[in-house]
Amino acid sequence: MPYELIGISVLWFFLFGYVIIASIDFGAGFFNAYSVFVRKNHIISRIIKRYLSPVWEVTNVFLVFFFVGMVGFFPKTAYYYGTVLLVPIHISIVLLAIRGSYYAFTTYGKLDKNMWTYLYGISGLLIPASLSTVLTISEGGFIYEQGNSLSLDYWALFTSPLTWSIVILSLTSVLYISAVFLTWYAHKANDSRATELMRRYALIWSVPAIVTATGIIVELRTHNPLHFQNILNLWWMFGLSALFFICTVYLLWSRKNYGFAFLALVMQFFIAFFAYGFSHYPYLLYPYLTITESLTSQGMAVALIVAFTAGICLLLPSLYLLLRLFLFNKDYVQGKLK
Amino acid sequence: MDTEQSVFYSRLLTELTLSFHIIYATIGVGIPLLILLAQWMGIKKQDEHYILLARRWTRGYVITVAVGVVTGTAIGLQLNLLWPTFMELAGNSIALPMFMETFAFFFEAIFLGIYLYTWDRFEDQRKHMLLLVPVAIGASFSAVFITMMNSFMNTPQGFDLINGQLMNVEPLKAMFNPSMPTKVTHVVVTAYMTSAFVLASIGAFRILQGSNHVYHKKALYLTIKVGLIFSIAAAIIGDFSGKFLAEYQPEKLAAMEWHFETEENAPLTLFGILTDEEEIKYSLELPYALSILAHGYPNAEVIGLDQIPDDETPPLYIHYMFNIMVMIGMGVTLIGLIFLIGAWLRRKFVFNRKFLWLIAATGPLSMIAIEAGWWLAEVGRQPWVLRGILRTEDAATTSNQVDLMLYLFVGLYIILGVASIIVLTRMFKNNPIERELKERQTEGSIY
């Protein structure tokens, strides 16, 4: 396999990991804040806190891994995206910083005022919204060249229906993914009231999530016809993804096997995410930047792949240990272990 | 906003983020080692006080890690946003250590999470201690890898520049560049030293506040011992760094020593101020010392600023940074040494109030030395981003909104800094060691 394909697959895979883990995290923060607001926090706060505590820093690393790897494998992206994204990504950094540190401040430092819970919940929804502008910009049409520098056309970005569809998609998927996961987690903890509440949220959010996802495909038809055509060519993958979606909703609806429901959800997003990636190929930034012309030097590509393989050999057992001790540990999940 | 202003604000914002991050990052590298040592001593001596030390340090450490992680993410992204041209070049030549740094960070994050939530899970405290080994290794290696990247910027190698294109890239050669050994060891060793003195400061401060518990004295002995060992190591490596600079970056050495004329038997200028007419006033000159520092023998020739083109001369104010760093380094080493000798001879003065105030000052002072040292190293590389290859003004973003981002981040760091200080003081004020010991006695602890 050519180096650029290995590189982009690895990065896409880690980005997918971030999307799932961060969605659970962001959504959990929001549901926690919402439950405080409607005074239902006695039902779900405990479950949410028990899940979040041991994994909060690991979530962040997936994101760091993605952007460091991106610059490593495809250095030209640093030039294009770096120049253009100055404002949107800086806003994301501020939100990530406030959210990440206030988690530690409230959990360990007992700054437990409701205001922080709300701030935490809201910032969690703004982060995916601000990060997803990158996806919008990658479709092309929002950048203009001025002399020898690139600029972002904010007006075009803010008035484009595509932007807002992608923002809404990221919000609804965050809430949907998170709710399905927490349903399963609460069920494992034998907490039937929390399970019921989260199940209801999951079913509520499943509808807008699938509607916006479909809507974006329609919008691409006018915005980027080439990309739209590629998506049509991969129709069977999106169809498969839709089947998994139906599977999740069915299982939730009939209160059966929440573990499998979550697995089907992961499969649904995995297939759609990769199909979206394939259909974007070969562009990293339409129409300026393709994957082949931005690949790093040969020597560096080899070195990165070797380092990645070695790193994964170290990481997978460690991640497994983390999951064994917390997520898949019945006594921990049920609160019998501290 | 024109290009010149973009460069200026980009530099300011990068400096702000790094200076803020370095406080939390230094602690992040050093403290796991001290927690590991305390836990190990506790197990070996069957002494509950050391176990409690490890526990309480860890609790505070989590807060600093959180801020370190988010500011680290910030600088990682900011490098791409503010210096796109540089990162494009770096991606081709030096991405390997950057990539490995995230692995080290990943490794540390996983095991720190496990360590934090398994305090009461293992019957055997030794098993629990083992979890700290990957945390300490991960923390130190992220410093090693990221400093490798920084040292590449000082002495780039491992590629050929043909018509502005990078060719024949050798990632390992780029990683193991000439300034790597001195830089990496100096960074790691001073991080251990600073963390040890920061913890010593806390111990001294608690005694000054009237807590006369033996726990604090044990903490002082342990941390000052560690701090002293690493401060001596830092001084030795500092000397190697001087010799390295004379060989590879004479312009940095000449600027930081105010060495204007190339000469043999070069004296070392200590302190002093530079007037507008480039005259040195109020300085102390040590004959031959610069030649010894640079080459190891008194009559060696040291290259002066007269041999460096004007547009490649670093700003001369780095001399002050150098003085601050060295004086603090020597000062805290001396304080540590006096404390340990005094304690060994069983002299009472080591616990009198004035001396305790000196110890309480070592932590903040070491942190100032870290900042001064980094400013010296970074400003001393100007006007280059990649020495001899890419000038700073050609690497900055061309965007017009950098000044707004700077104000945004000043606000962010004020909030993070103040909040972390409030949280940390509250955590320990509300739960002093005497209370925690009493609680543990009623619970029936392991030791």
Coordinates of N, CA and C in Angstrom, one line a residue, chain B residues 251-386:
Chain B
E251 N 27.3 32.7 17.9 CA 26.6 34.0 18.1 C 25.7 34.1 19.3
K252 N 25.2 32.9 19.7 CA 24.3 32.9 20.9 C 25.2 33.1 22.2
L253 N 26.4 32.4 22.2 CA 27.3 32.6 23.3 C 27.8 34.0 23.4
A254 N 28.2 34.6 22.3 CA 28.8 35.9 22.3 C 27.7 36.9 22.8
A255 N 26.5 36.8 22.3 CA 25.4 37.7 22.7 C 25.1 37.6 24.2
M256 N 25.1 36.3 24.7 CA 24.7 36.2 26.1 C 25.8 36.6 27.0
E257 N 27.0 36.6 26.5 CA 28.2 37.0 27.4 C 28.6 38.4 27.1
W258 N 28.0 39.1 26.2 CA 28.4 40.4 25.8 C 29.9 40.4 25.4
H259 N 30.2 39.4 24.5 CA 31.6 39.3 24.1 C 31.7 39.9 22.7
F260 N 32.2 41.1 22.7 CA 32.1 41.9 21.4 C 33.3 41.6 20.4
E261 N 34.5 41.4 21.0 CA 35.6 41.2 20.1 C 36.2 39.8 20.2
T262 N 36.5 39.2 19.1 CA 37.1 37.9 19.1 C 38.4 38.0 19.8
E263 N 38.7 37.2 20.8 CA 40.0 37.3 21.4 C 40.4 36.0 22.2
E264 N 41.7 35.9 22.5 CA 42.1 34.8 23.3 C 42.1 35.3 24.8
N265 N 42.2 34.4 25.7 CA 42.2 34.7 27.2 C 40.9 35.5 27.5
A266 N 39.8 35.1 27.0 CA 38.6 35.9 27.1 C 38.1 35.9 28.5
P267 N 37.7 37.1 29.1 CA 37.2 37.2 30.4 C 35.7 37.0 30.4
L268 N 35.1 36.5 31.5 CA 33.6 36.4 31.5 C 33.0 37.6 32.2
T269 N 32.0 38.2 31.6 CA 31.3 39.3 32.1 C 30.2 38.9 33.0
L270 N 30.2 39.3 34.2 CA 29.1 38.9 35.1 C 28.3 40.2 35.4
F271 N 27.0 40.1 35.5 CA 26.1 41.2 35.8 C 26.3 42.4 34.8
G272 N 26.2 43.6 35.3 CA 26.4 44.8 34.5 C 25.2 45.2 33.7
I273 N 25.2 46.4 33.2 CA 24.1 46.9 32.3 C 24.8 47.4 31.0
L274 N 24.0 47.4 30.0 CA 24.5 47.8 28.7 C 23.9 49.2 28.4
T275 N 24.7 50.2 28.2 CA 24.1 51.5 27.8 C 23.8 51.5 26.3
D276 N 23.1 52.6 25.9 CA 22.7 52.7 24.5 C 23.9 52.8 23.6
E277 N 25.0 53.3 24.1 CA 26.2 53.4 23.3 C 27.0 52.0 23.3
E278 N 26.4 50.9 23.7 CA 27.0 49.6 23.7 C 28.2 49.7 24.7
E279 N 28.1 50.3 25.8 CA 29.1 50.4 26.8 C 28.6 49.5 28.0
I280 N 29.5 48.7 28.6 CA 29.1 47.9 29.7 C 29.5 48.6 31.0
K281 N 28.5 48.7 31.9 CA 28.8 49.4 33.2 C 28.5 48.5 34.3
Y282 N 29.1 48.7 35.4 CA 28.8 48.0 36.7 C 29.0 46.5 36.6
S283 N 29.9 46.0 35.7 CA 30.0 44.6 35.6 C 31.2 44.1 36.4
L284 N 31.3 42.8 36.5 CA 32.3 42.1 37.2 C 33.0 41.2 36.2
E285 N 34.3 41.3 36.0 CA 35.0 40.5 35.0 C 35.8 39.4 35.6
L286 N 35.6 38.2 35.2 CA 36.4 37.1 35.7 C 37.4 36.8 34.6
P287 N 38.7 37.1 34.8 CA 39.7 36.8 33.7 C 39.7 35.3 33.3
Y288 N 39.9 35.1 32.0 CA 40.0 33.8 31.4 C 38.8 32.9 31.5
A289 N 37.8 33.3 32.3 CA 36.7 32.4 32.6 C 35.9 32.0 31.4
L290 N 35.7 32.9 30.5 CA 34.9 32.6 29.3 C 35.7 31.6 28.4
S291 N 37.0 31.8 28.3 CA 37.7 30.8 27.5 C 37.6 29.4 28.1
I292 N 37.7 29.4 29.4 CA 37.5 28.1 30.1 C 36.1 27.5 29.9
L293 N 35.1 28.4 30.0 CA 33.7 28.0 29.8 C 33.5 27.5 28.4
A294 N 34.1 28.2 27.4 CA 33.9 27.8 26.0 C 34.7 26.7 25.5
H295 N 35.9 26.6 25.9 CA 36.8 25.6 25.3 C 37.5 24.7 26.3
G296 N 37.5 25.1 27.6 CA 38.1 24.2 28.6 C 39.6 24.6 28.9
Y297 N 40.2 25.6 28.2 CA 41.5 26.0 28.7 C 41.6 27.5 28.6
P298 N 42.4 28.2 29.5 CA 42.3 29.6 29.7 C 42.7 30.5 28.5
N299 N 43.6 30.0 27.6 CA 44.0 31.0 26.5 C 43.3 30.6 25.2
A300 N 42.2 29.9 25.2 CA 41.5 29.6 24.0 C 40.9 30.9 23.4
E301 N 40.7 30.8 22.0 CA 40.1 32.0 21.4 C 38.6 31.8 21.3
V302 N 37.9 32.9 21.7 CA 36.4 32.8 21.7 C 35.9 33.8 20.6
I303 N 35.0 33.3 19.8 CA 34.5 34.2 18.7 C 33.6 35.3 19.3
G304 N 33.8 36.5 18.9 CA 33.0 37.6 19.4 C 31.9 38.1 18.4
L305 N 31.1 39.0 18.8 CA 30.1 39.5 17.9 C 30.6 40.2 16.7
D306 N 31.9 40.6 16.7 CA 32.5 41.3 15.5 C 32.5 40.4 14.3
Q307 N 32.4 39.1 14.5 CA 32.4 38.2 13.4 C 31.0 37.8 12.9
I308 N 30.0 38.3 13.6 CA 28.6 37.9 13.2 C 28.0 39.1 12.5
P309 N 27.4 38.8 11.3 CA 26.7 39.9 10.6 C 25.6 40.5 11.5
D310 N 25.4 41.8 11.3 CA 24.5 42.6 12.1 C 23.1 42.0 12.1
D311 N 22.6 41.5 10.9 CA 21.3 41.1 10.8 C 21.1 39.6 11.3
E312 N 22.2 39.1 11.8 CA 22.1 37.7 12.4 C 22.5 37.7 13.9
T313 N 22.6 38.9 14.5 CA 23.0 39.0 15.9 C 21.8 38.9 16.8
P314 N 21.8 38.0 17.7 CA 20.6 37.9 18.6 C 20.5 39.1 19.5
P315 N 19.3 39.4 20.1 CA 19.2 40.6 21.0 C 20.1 40.4 22.2
L316 N 20.7 41.6 22.6 CA 21.8 41.5 23.6 C 21.2 41.3 25.0
Y317 N 19.9 41.5 25.2 CA 19.3 41.5 26.6 C 19.3 40.1 27.1
I318 N 19.7 39.1 26.3 CA 19.7 37.7 26.8 C 20.8 37.5 27.9
H319 N 21.7 38.5 27.9 CA 22.7 38.4 29.0 C 22.1 38.4 30.4
Y320 N 21.0 39.3 30.5 CA 20.4 39.3 31.8 C 19.7 38.0 32.1
M321 N 19.1 37.4 31.1 CA 18.5 36.1 31.3 C 19.5 35.0 31.8
F322 N 20.6 35.1 31.2 CA 21.7 34.2 31.5 C 22.1 34.4 33.0
N323 N 22.3 35.6 33.4 CA 22.7 35.9 34.8 C 21.6 35.4 35.8
I324 N 20.4 35.7 35.4 CA 19.3 35.3 36.4 C 19.3 33.8 36.5
M325 N 19.4 33.1 35.4 CA 19.4 31.6 35.4 C 20.6 31.0 36.3
V326 N 21.8 31.5 36.0 CA 22.9 31.0 36.7 C 22.9 31.3 38.1
M327 N 22.6 32.6 38.5 CA 22.7 33.0 39.9 C 21.6 32.2 40.7
I328 N 20.4 32.0 40.1 CA 19.4 31.2 40.9 C 19.9 29.8 41.0
G329 N 20.4 29.2 40.0 CA 20.9 27.9 40.0 C 21.9 27.7 41.2
M330 N 22.9 28.6 41.2 CA 23.9 28.5 42.2 C 23.3 28.7 43.6
G331 N 22.4 29.7 43.7 CA 21.8 30.1 45.0 C 21.1 28.9 45.6
V332 N 20.2 28.3 44.8 CA 19.4 27.2 45.4 C 20.2 26.0 45.7
T333 N 21.3 25.7 44.9 CA 22.2 24.6 45.2 C 22.8 24.9 46.6
L334 N 23.2 26.1 46.8 CA 23.9 26.5 48.1 C 22.9 26.3 49.3
I335 N 21.7 26.8 49.1 CA 20.7 26.6 50.2 C 20.5 25.2 50.5
G336 N 20.3 24.4 49.4 CA 20.1 22.9 49.6 C 21.3 22.3 50.4
L337 N 22.5 22.6 49.9 CA 23.7 22.1 50.5 C 23.8 22.4 52.0
I338 N 23.5 23.7 52.3 CA 23.6 24.2 53.7 C 22.6 23.4 54.6
F339 N 21.4 23.3 54.0 CA 20.3 22.6 54.8 C 20.7 21.2 55.1
L340 N 21.2 20.5 54.1 CA 21.5 19.0 54.4 C 22.7 18.9 55.3
I341 N 23.8 19.7 55.1 CA 24.9 19.6 56.0 C 24.5 20.0 57.4
G342 N 23.7 21.1 57.6 CA 23.2 21.5 58.9 C 22.4 20.5 59.5
A343 N 21.5 19.8 58.8 CA 20.7 18.8 59.3 C 21.5 17.6 59.7
W344 N 22.5 17.3 59.0 CA 23.4 16.1 59.2 C 24.2 16.3 60.5
L345 N 24.6 17.6 60.7 CA 25.3 18.0 61.9 C 24.4 18.3 63.1
R346 N 23.1 18.1 62.8 CA 22.1 18.4 63.9 C 22.1 19.8 64.4
R347 N 22.4 20.7 63.5 CA 22.3 22.1 63.9 C 20.8 22.6 63.9
K348 N 20.5 23.5 64.8 CA 19.1 23.9 64.9 C 18.7 24.9 63.9
F349 N 19.8 25.6 63.3 CA 19.4 26.8 62.5 C 18.6 26.4 61.2
V350 N 18.7 25.1 60.8 CA 18.0 24.7 59.6 C 16.5 24.8 59.7
F351 N 16.0 24.9 61.0 CA 14.6 25.0 61.1 C 14.2 26.4 61.7
N352 N 15.1 27.3 61.7 CA 14.7 28.6 62.2 C 14.0 29.4 61.1
R353 N 13.2 30.4 61.5 CA 12.3 31.0 60.5 C 13.0 31.6 59.3
K354 N 14.1 32.2 59.5 CA 14.7 32.9 58.4 C 15.2 31.9 57.4
F355 N 15.8 30.8 57.9 CA 16.3 29.8 56.9 C 15.1 29.1 56.2
L356 N 14.1 28.9 56.9 CA 12.9 28.3 56.3 C 12.3 29.1 55.2
W357 N 12.4 30.5 55.4 CA 12.0 31.4 54.3 C 12.8 31.2 53.1
L358 N 14.1 31.0 53.3 CA 15.0 30.8 52.2 C 14.6 29.5 51.4
I359 N 14.3 28.5 52.2 CA 13.9 27.2 51.5 C 12.6 27.4 50.8
A360 N 11.7 28.2 51.4 CA 10.4 28.4 50.8 C 10.6 29.2 49.5
A361 N 11.7 29.9 49.4 CA 11.9 30.7 48.1 C 12.5 29.8 47.0
T362 N 13.0 28.7 47.3 CA 13.8 27.9 46.3 C 12.8 27.5 45.1
G363 N 11.6 27.1 45.5 CA 10.7 26.6 44.4 C 10.4 27.7 43.4
P364 N 9.8 28.8 43.8 CA 9.5 29.9 42.9 C 10.8 30.4 42.2
L365 N 11.9 30.5 42.9 CA 13.1 30.9 42.2 C 13.5 30.0 41.1
S366 N 13.5 28.7 41.4 CA 13.8 27.7 40.3 C 12.9 27.9 39.1
M367 N 11.6 28.1 39.4 CA 10.7 28.3 38.3 C 11.1 29.5 37.4
I368 N 11.5 30.6 38.1 CA 12.0 31.8 37.4 C 13.2 31.5 36.6
A369 N 14.1 30.6 37.1 CA 15.3 30.2 36.4 C 14.9 29.5 35.1
I370 N 13.9 28.6 35.3 CA 13.4 27.8 34.1 C 13.0 28.8 33.0
E371 N 12.1 29.8 33.4 CA 11.6 30.7 32.4 C 12.8 31.5 31.8
A372 N 13.7 32.0 32.6 CA 14.8 32.8 32.1 C 15.6 31.9 31.2
G373 N 15.9 30.7 31.5 CA 16.7 29.8 30.7 C 16.0 29.6 29.3
W374 N 14.7 29.4 29.3 CA 14.0 29.2 28.0 C 14.1 30.5 27.2
W375 N 13.9 31.6 27.8 CA 13.9 32.9 27.1 C 15.3 33.1 26.5
L376 N 16.3 32.8 27.3 CA 17.7 32.9 26.8 C 17.9 32.0 25.6
A377 N 17.4 30.7 25.7 CA 17.7 29.8 24.6 C 16.9 30.2 23.3
E378 N 15.7 30.6 23.5 CA 14.8 30.9 22.4 C 15.2 32.3 21.7
V379 N 15.3 33.3 22.5 CA 15.6 34.6 22.0 C 17.1 34.6 21.4
G380 N 17.9 33.8 22.0 CA 19.3 33.7 21.5 C 19.4 33.1 20.1
R381 N 18.3 32.4 19.7 CA 18.3 31.8 18.3 C 17.9 32.9 17.3
Q382 N 17.3 34.0 17.7 CA 16.8 35.0 16.8 C 18.0 35.4 15.9
P383 N 17.8 35.8 14.7 CA 16.6 36.0 14.0 C 16.1 34.7 13.3
W384 N 16.6 33.6 13.7 CA 16.2 32.4 12.9 C 15.1 31.6 13.6
V385 N 14.3 30.9 12.8 CA 13.4 29.9 13.4 C 14.2 28.6 13.3
L386 N 14.7 28.3 12.1 CA 15.6 27.2 11.8 C 17.0 27.9 11.6

